[in-house]
Amino acid sequence: MNFNLSDEQKAFQDTARAFARAELMPNAAQWDAEAYFPVEVIRKAGAMGFCGIYSPESAGGMGLSRLDAHLIFEQLAYGCTATTAYITIHNMSTWMLTTFGSEELVAQWGPDLTSGEKLASYCLTEPNAGSDAASLKTSARRDGHHYILNGSKCFISGAGSTDVLILMARTGGEGAKGISCLLVPADLPGIEYGRKEEKMGWNCQPTRTISFDNVRVPVSNRVGNEGDGFKFAMKGLDGGRINIATCSLGTAQAALDTAQRYLNERKQFGRALADFQALQFKLADMATDLVAARQMVRLAACKLDENDPEASLYCAMAKRFATDAGFAICNDALQIHGGYGYIREYPLERFVRDTRVHQILEGTNEIMRHIIARRLLLEGATEILQ
C-alpha cells in the first residue's frame, strides 16, 4: 500500500487550494450572511475543470478518479463549505448524465454542464421518500414521445437558480424497478418552485421544493433505460457520501488551523493558551480524528474507483465517521475560542452550522449505521472488512 499522493495529485490539490484561497475564502462569510448563491464563481470553478471532475473526457469532463475528486473537493471546502457542497452535487448530476445518457443527450448538455456554463440540480428526495428512494411517488406517464411528469421534490439544492434537473420518477410499477432517470430542463411549463428555505447552514446555496404539474418531458431526455433510475441513484449515493464526507474534512481542517493559530496568539493568566496541557491534548485529539477520517474517506474512494464489491459499505462507514468527526472538530474549535467562537467575526460558528447538515444528508448517520450493521450481521465482519 502506498498512502503517498502522486505529483499529479499534489498538483490537483495545489490548484484547488489556490482557487479556494482566492475566490471562496474571502467571500464565504458575506455569501452566508446575505444568502447569496455565487453562480459567477461556480462558473469560474467550471473553467478550471471543477464542474466535471469525474465526468468522462469525451463529454468535456476531466475524467479523474473519485480519489482525485476527493482531493480537489477537500481543498475547495476549506474555502467555502456550502459552495463546495453545491459543486459536488453538480458534479454528481453531470456524471450521471454523461455516463449513462444517450450520445445525443450528452452532446446536447454535457459540454455546458462540465464547463459550468449551465448548472444542474439533483432531484431524488420527496416529502415521504428520502434515503428510501424505492418508495418515491413522482410519476412520469408515457404519452407518445413524451412523459407527463407529476409530483414534487423537496430539499433540492440550487433549485430555482439552475438550468437542468436530473430527476428520478416512477415510469413503471411499485418498487425499485419502476424508477427511471430523466433530464428535465428547469424552465419547462408546469414546473413551480417553492419559497427559498431558511436554513441553519448552507445559506449560500438556495434550497427549494419543486412541484411538477403535467410537465411534458421528451422521451429522448431519459437517462439510460426505463427502470434504471434506482440503480443510478444508488451509485450516485455512494459517490455523494464520499463527497459530503470530504466537505466535512475540508471544513474541519480550516477549523483546526484556526484553533491552532488562536492558541498561539491568545494569552490568559500570563501564558499563551498553547501552553495549557488540556488544550494541547484537545488539539492533538482533533488532529488525530481528522487524519483518521481522511484516511477512511480515501479508502472508500479507492474502493469505489476499483468497483470493489464492498464499496457501498465503505462509503457508508466513511460518511458516518467523517461527518461526525468533522462536526465534532468544528465544535471543539469553537469551544477553544470561547465567546469569540460564537460571534460572526470569526468563522467557527459558520463551520459548525455548515457541517451539521452533513450528518443528515445522503442518508442520516443513523441510516448509515443501519446499512453497516445489516451488512455485517449478514456476512460477518471478518469476511468483508479485510
Coordinates of C-alpha atoms in Angstrom, one line a residue:
M1 CA 0.0 0.0 0.0
N2 CA 1.2 3.5 -0.9
F3 CA -0.5 6.2 1.1
N4 CA 1.5 9.0 -0.6
L5 CA 0.0 11.2 -3.2
S6 CA 1.4 11.3 -6.7
D7 CA 2.9 14.5 -8.1
E8 CA -0.2 14.9 -10.3
Q9 CA -2.5 14.6 -7.3
K10 CA -0.5 17.1 -5.4
A11 CA -0.8 19.5 -8.4
F12 CA -4.6 19.0 -8.3
Q13 CA -4.6 19.9 -4.6
D14 CA -2.4 23.0 -5.2
T15 CA -4.6 24.3 -8.0
A16 CA -7.8 23.8 -5.9
R17 CA -6.2 25.3 -2.8
A18 CA -5.2 28.4 -4.8
F19 CA -8.7 28.8 -6.2
A20 CA -10.3 28.4 -2.8
R21 CA -8.0 31.0 -1.2
A22 CA -8.5 33.5 -4.0
E23 CA -12.2 33.0 -4.8
L24 CA -14.0 31.3 -2.0
M25 CA -12.5 32.1 1.4
P26 CA -12.5 35.9 1.1
N27 CA -16.2 35.8 0.3
A28 CA -17.7 32.9 2.2
A29 CA -18.8 34.9 5.3
Q30 CA -20.6 37.5 3.2
W31 CA -22.3 34.9 1.0
D32 CA -23.5 33.2 4.1
A33 CA -24.8 36.4 5.7
E34 CA -26.6 37.5 2.5
A35 CA -27.7 34.0 1.4
Y36 CA -26.1 34.7 -1.9
F37 CA -25.6 31.9 -4.5
P38 CA -22.3 32.7 -6.2
V39 CA -23.1 31.5 -9.7
E40 CA -20.3 33.5 -11.3
V41 CA -17.7 32.0 -9.0
I42 CA -19.1 28.5 -9.6
R43 CA -18.7 29.2 -13.4
K44 CA -15.1 30.2 -12.7
A45 CA -14.6 26.8 -10.9
G46 CA -16.1 25.2 -14.1
A47 CA -13.5 27.0 -16.2
M48 CA -10.9 25.3 -14.0
G49 CA -12.5 21.9 -14.7
F50 CA -14.1 21.6 -11.3
C51 CA -17.7 21.1 -12.6
G52 CA -16.9 17.9 -14.4
I53 CA -14.1 16.4 -12.3
Y54 CA -15.1 12.7 -12.8
S55 CA -17.3 13.1 -15.9
P56 CA -15.7 11.4 -19.0
E57 CA -13.3 13.4 -21.1
S58 CA -15.4 12.7 -24.2
A59 CA -18.2 14.8 -22.7
G60 CA -15.8 17.7 -21.7
G61 CA -15.0 16.4 -18.2
M62 CA -11.6 15.8 -16.6
G63 CA -12.2 12.0 -16.3
L64 CA -10.5 11.8 -12.9
S65 CA -10.9 9.2 -10.2
R66 CA -13.1 9.6 -7.2
L67 CA -9.9 9.8 -5.1
D68 CA -8.7 12.7 -7.2
A69 CA -12.1 14.4 -6.9
H70 CA -11.9 14.0 -3.1
L71 CA -8.5 15.7 -3.1
I72 CA -10.0 18.7 -5.0
F73 CA -13.2 19.0 -3.1
E74 CA -11.4 19.0 0.3
Q75 CA -9.3 22.0 -0.7
L76 CA -12.4 23.8 -2.1
A77 CA -14.4 23.1 1.1
Y78 CA -11.5 24.7 3.1
G79 CA -12.6 27.9 1.4
C80 CA -16.4 27.6 1.5
T81 CA -18.3 24.6 2.7
A82 CA -21.7 25.4 1.2
T83 CA -20.5 26.4 -2.2
T84 CA -18.3 23.4 -2.5
A85 CA -21.2 21.2 -1.4
Y86 CA -23.2 22.5 -4.3
I87 CA -20.3 21.9 -6.7
T88 CA -20.2 18.3 -5.6
I89 CA -23.9 17.9 -6.3
H90 CA -23.5 19.4 -9.7
N91 CA -20.6 17.0 -10.3
M92 CA -22.7 14.1 -9.4
S93 CA -25.6 15.2 -11.6
T94 CA -23.3 15.8 -14.5
W95 CA -21.5 12.5 -14.1
M96 CA -24.9 10.7 -14.1
L97 CA -25.9 12.3 -17.4
T98 CA -22.6 12.0 -19.1
T99 CA -22.0 8.4 -18.0
F100 CA -25.4 6.9 -18.6
G101 CA -27.1 9.3 -21.1
S102 CA -27.5 8.8 -24.8
E103 CA -24.9 10.2 -27.2
E104 CA -27.4 12.8 -28.4
L105 CA -28.3 13.9 -24.8
V106 CA -24.7 14.0 -23.7
A107 CA -23.8 16.0 -26.8
Q108 CA -26.6 18.5 -26.2
W109 CA -26.0 19.1 -22.4
G110 CA -22.6 17.6 -21.5
P111 CA -20.2 20.3 -22.6
D112 CA -22.2 23.1 -20.9
L113 CA -22.6 21.2 -17.7
T114 CA -18.9 20.0 -17.4
S115 CA -17.8 23.6 -18.1
G116 CA -20.2 25.1 -15.6
E117 CA -21.9 27.3 -18.2
K118 CA -25.1 25.5 -17.2
L119 CA -25.8 24.3 -13.7
A120 CA -27.7 21.2 -12.5
S121 CA -29.8 20.2 -9.5
Y122 CA -30.3 16.6 -8.4
C123 CA -33.9 15.7 -7.7
L124 CA -34.4 12.5 -5.7
T125 CA -35.8 13.4 -2.3
E126 CA -39.5 13.8 -1.8
P127 CA -41.6 14.7 1.2
N128 CA -42.1 11.0 2.0
A129 CA -39.1 9.5 0.3
G130 CA -35.6 10.4 1.3
S131 CA -33.0 7.7 1.5
D132 CA -35.8 5.2 0.8
A133 CA -35.6 6.1 -2.9
A134 CA -37.6 3.0 -3.9
S135 CA -40.8 4.5 -2.4
L136 CA -40.8 7.7 -4.4
K137 CA -44.1 8.8 -5.8
T138 CA -43.3 11.4 -8.5
S139 CA -44.7 9.9 -11.7
A140 CA -43.7 10.1 -15.4
R141 CA -46.5 8.6 -17.5
R142 CA -45.7 7.8 -21.1
D143 CA -47.7 9.7 -23.7
G144 CA -46.4 9.1 -27.2
H145 CA -42.9 10.8 -27.5
H146 CA -43.2 12.4 -24.1
Y147 CA -43.5 11.6 -20.4
I148 CA -46.1 13.6 -18.4
L149 CA -44.5 14.4 -15.1
N150 CA -46.4 15.0 -11.9
G151 CA -45.4 15.2 -8.3
S152 CA -42.9 17.1 -6.1
K153 CA -39.3 17.0 -4.9
C154 CA -38.1 18.7 -1.7
F155 CA -34.8 20.0 -0.3
I156 CA -33.4 20.5 -3.8
S157 CA -30.0 22.3 -3.8
G158 CA -29.8 25.1 -6.3
A159 CA -33.5 24.9 -7.2
G160 CA -34.7 28.0 -8.9
S161 CA -31.2 29.1 -10.0
T162 CA -30.1 26.1 -12.1
D163 CA -30.7 25.2 -15.7
V164 CA -31.4 21.5 -15.6
L165 CA -32.8 18.9 -13.2
I166 CA -31.6 15.3 -13.1
L167 CA -34.7 13.7 -11.7
M168 CA -35.9 10.3 -10.6
A169 CA -39.5 9.5 -11.3
R170 CA -41.7 6.4 -11.4
T171 CA -42.3 5.3 -15.0
G172 CA -43.4 1.8 -14.0
G173 CA -44.9 -0.2 -11.1
E174 CA -44.1 0.0 -7.4
G175 CA -40.6 -0.6 -6.1
A176 CA -37.1 0.0 -7.3
K177 CA -37.6 -1.4 -10.8
G178 CA -40.3 1.1 -11.6
I179 CA -37.9 4.2 -11.3
S180 CA -36.3 5.9 -14.3
C181 CA -34.0 8.9 -14.6
L182 CA -35.0 12.0 -16.6
L183 CA -33.2 15.1 -17.7
V184 CA -35.7 17.9 -17.2
P185 CA -34.9 21.5 -18.4
A186 CA -35.6 23.6 -15.4
D187 CA -37.8 26.1 -17.1
L188 CA -40.4 23.8 -18.7
P189 CA -44.1 24.8 -18.4
G190 CA -45.7 23.3 -15.3
I191 CA -42.7 23.5 -13.1
E192 CA -43.2 25.6 -10.0
Y193 CA -40.5 26.5 -7.4
G194 CA -41.4 27.0 -3.7
R195 CA -40.0 29.6 -1.4
K196 CA -36.3 29.5 -0.6
E197 CA -35.9 27.6 2.7
E198 CA -34.5 29.5 5.6
K199 CA -31.8 27.1 6.9
M200 CA -29.4 26.8 9.8
G201 CA -26.4 26.5 7.4
W202 CA -25.6 26.1 3.7
N203 CA -27.1 29.6 3.3
C204 CA -25.2 30.4 0.1
Q205 CA -27.0 27.8 -1.9
P206 CA -30.7 28.0 -2.3
T207 CA -32.9 25.1 -1.3
R208 CA -36.5 24.8 -2.5
T209 CA -39.4 22.4 -3.1
I210 CA -40.2 21.8 -6.8
S211 CA -43.7 20.9 -8.0
F212 CA -44.5 19.3 -11.4
D213 CA -47.9 19.7 -12.9
N214 CA -48.4 17.8 -16.2
V215 CA -44.8 18.7 -17.3
R216 CA -44.1 17.3 -20.7
V217 CA -40.6 15.8 -21.0
P218 CA -39.4 14.3 -24.2
V219 CA -38.7 10.5 -24.0
S220 CA -35.4 11.3 -25.6
N221 CA -34.5 13.0 -22.3
R222 CA -34.5 9.8 -20.4
V223 CA -31.1 8.9 -19.0
G224 CA -30.5 5.2 -19.6
N225 CA -33.3 2.7 -20.0
E226 CA -36.6 2.6 -18.2
G227 CA -36.2 1.1 -14.8
D228 CA -32.5 2.1 -14.5
G229 CA -33.2 5.1 -12.2
F230 CA -32.9 3.3 -8.8
K231 CA -29.6 1.8 -9.9
F232 CA -28.2 5.2 -10.9
A233 CA -29.5 6.7 -7.7
M234 CA -27.7 4.1 -5.5
K235 CA -24.4 4.7 -7.5
G236 CA -24.9 8.4 -7.0
L237 CA -25.4 8.0 -3.3
D238 CA -22.1 6.1 -2.9
G239 CA -20.2 8.9 -4.5
G240 CA -22.3 11.5 -2.8
R241 CA -21.4 10.1 0.6
I242 CA -17.7 10.4 -0.2
N243 CA -18.3 14.0 -1.4
I244 CA -20.2 15.2 1.6
A245 CA -17.7 13.5 3.9
T246 CA -15.0 15.3 2.1
C247 CA -16.7 18.7 2.6
S248 CA -16.6 17.9 6.3
L249 CA -12.9 17.2 6.1
G250 CA -12.0 20.4 4.4
T251 CA -14.1 22.5 6.8
A252 CA -12.6 20.6 9.8
Q253 CA -9.1 21.3 8.6
A254 CA -10.0 25.0 8.4
A255 CA -11.4 24.9 11.9
L256 CA -8.3 23.1 13.2
D257 CA -5.9 25.6 11.6
T258 CA -8.0 28.5 13.0
A259 CA -7.9 26.9 16.5
Q260 CA -4.1 26.3 16.3
R261 CA -3.5 30.0 15.4
Y262 CA -5.7 31.2 18.2
L263 CA -4.0 29.0 20.8
N264 CA -0.7 30.6 19.9
E265 CA -2.0 34.2 19.8
R266 CA -4.4 34.3 22.8
K267 CA -3.0 34.8 26.3
Q268 CA -4.7 34.1 29.6
F269 CA -3.2 34.2 33.2
G270 CA 0.1 35.5 31.7
R271 CA 0.5 32.5 29.4
A272 CA -0.4 31.6 25.8
L273 CA -3.3 29.2 25.6
A274 CA -1.0 26.9 23.7
D275 CA 1.0 26.3 27.0
F276 CA -2.0 24.7 28.7
Q277 CA -1.8 20.9 28.6
A278 CA -5.5 20.3 28.4
L279 CA -5.8 22.4 25.3
Q280 CA -2.7 20.8 23.8
F281 CA -4.4 17.4 24.3
K282 CA -7.6 18.7 22.8
L283 CA -5.8 19.9 19.7
A284 CA -3.9 16.6 19.4
D285 CA -7.2 14.7 19.5
M286 CA -8.8 16.9 16.9
A287 CA -5.8 16.4 14.5
T288 CA -5.8 12.6 15.1
D289 CA -9.5 12.3 14.4
L290 CA -9.2 14.4 11.3
V291 CA -6.4 12.2 9.9
A292 CA -8.3 9.1 10.7
A293 CA -11.4 10.4 9.0
R294 CA -9.4 11.5 5.9
Q295 CA -7.8 8.1 5.5
M296 CA -11.2 6.3 5.8
V297 CA -12.7 8.6 3.1
R298 CA -9.7 8.0 0.8
L299 CA -10.0 4.2 1.4
A300 CA -13.7 4.4 0.4
A301 CA -12.9 6.5 -2.7
C302 CA -10.3 3.9 -3.8
K303 CA -12.9 1.1 -3.2
L304 CA -15.3 2.9 -5.4
D305 CA -12.7 3.5 -8.1
E306 CA -11.8 -0.2 -8.1
N307 CA -15.5 -1.3 -8.3
D308 CA -14.9 -3.2 -5.1
P309 CA -18.0 -5.3 -4.1
E310 CA -17.9 -3.8 -0.7
A311 CA -17.6 -0.2 -1.9
S312 CA -21.1 0.8 -0.8
L313 CA -20.3 -0.4 2.8
Y314 CA -17.1 1.5 2.9
C315 CA -18.8 4.7 1.6
A316 CA -21.4 4.4 4.3
M317 CA -18.7 3.9 7.0
A318 CA -16.6 6.8 5.7
K319 CA -19.7 9.1 5.5
R320 CA -20.7 8.2 9.1
F321 CA -17.3 8.6 10.6
A322 CA -16.0 11.7 8.7
T323 CA -19.2 13.8 9.1
D324 CA -19.4 13.0 12.8
A325 CA -15.7 13.7 13.3
G326 CA -15.8 16.9 11.1
F327 CA -18.7 18.4 13.1
A328 CA -17.0 17.5 16.4
I329 CA -13.7 19.1 15.3
C330 CA -15.5 22.3 14.3
N331 CA -17.5 22.3 17.5
D332 CA -14.3 21.8 19.6
A333 CA -12.6 24.6 17.7
L334 CA -15.5 26.9 18.5
Q335 CA -15.2 25.9 22.2
I336 CA -11.5 26.7 22.2
H337 CA -12.3 30.2 21.1
G338 CA -14.7 30.7 24.0
G339 CA -17.1 33.6 23.4
Y340 CA -15.3 34.7 20.2
G341 CA -16.2 31.4 18.6
Y342 CA -19.9 32.3 18.9
I343 CA -19.7 35.6 17.1
R344 CA -19.6 36.0 13.3
E345 CA -16.4 38.0 13.3
Y346 CA -14.8 34.5 13.5
P347 CA -15.7 31.7 11.1
L348 CA -16.2 29.0 13.7
E349 CA -20.0 29.4 14.1
R350 CA -20.4 29.1 10.3
F351 CA -18.2 26.0 10.2
V352 CA -20.4 24.4 12.9
R353 CA -23.7 25.4 11.1
D354 CA -22.5 24.2 7.7
T355 CA -21.1 20.8 8.8
R356 CA -24.1 19.9 10.9
V357 CA -26.2 19.2 7.9
H358 CA -23.6 16.7 6.6
Q359 CA -24.7 14.3 9.3
I360 CA -28.2 14.4 7.8
L361 CA -27.7 14.4 4.0
E362 CA -27.0 11.4 1.7
G363 CA -28.8 9.4 4.4
T364 CA -28.7 10.3 8.0
N365 CA -25.9 8.8 10.1
E366 CA -28.4 6.6 11.8
I367 CA -29.3 5.2 8.4
M368 CA -25.5 4.7 7.8
R369 CA -25.3 2.7 11.0
H370 CA -28.2 0.6 9.9
I371 CA -26.6 -0.1 6.5
I372 CA -23.3 -1.0 8.1
A373 CA -24.8 -3.2 10.9
R374 CA -27.1 -5.0 8.4
R375 CA -24.2 -5.9 6.1
L376 CA -22.0 -7.1 9.0
L377 CA -24.8 -9.2 10.5
L378 CA -25.5 -10.9 7.2
E379 CA -21.9 -11.6 6.2
G380 CA -19.7 -11.2 9.3
A381 CA -17.0 -8.6 9.9
T382 CA -14.1 -10.9 9.4
E383 CA -15.2 -11.9 5.9
I384 CA -15.7 -8.4 4.5
L385 CA -13.5 -6.0 6.5
Q386 CA -10.1 -7.0 5.1

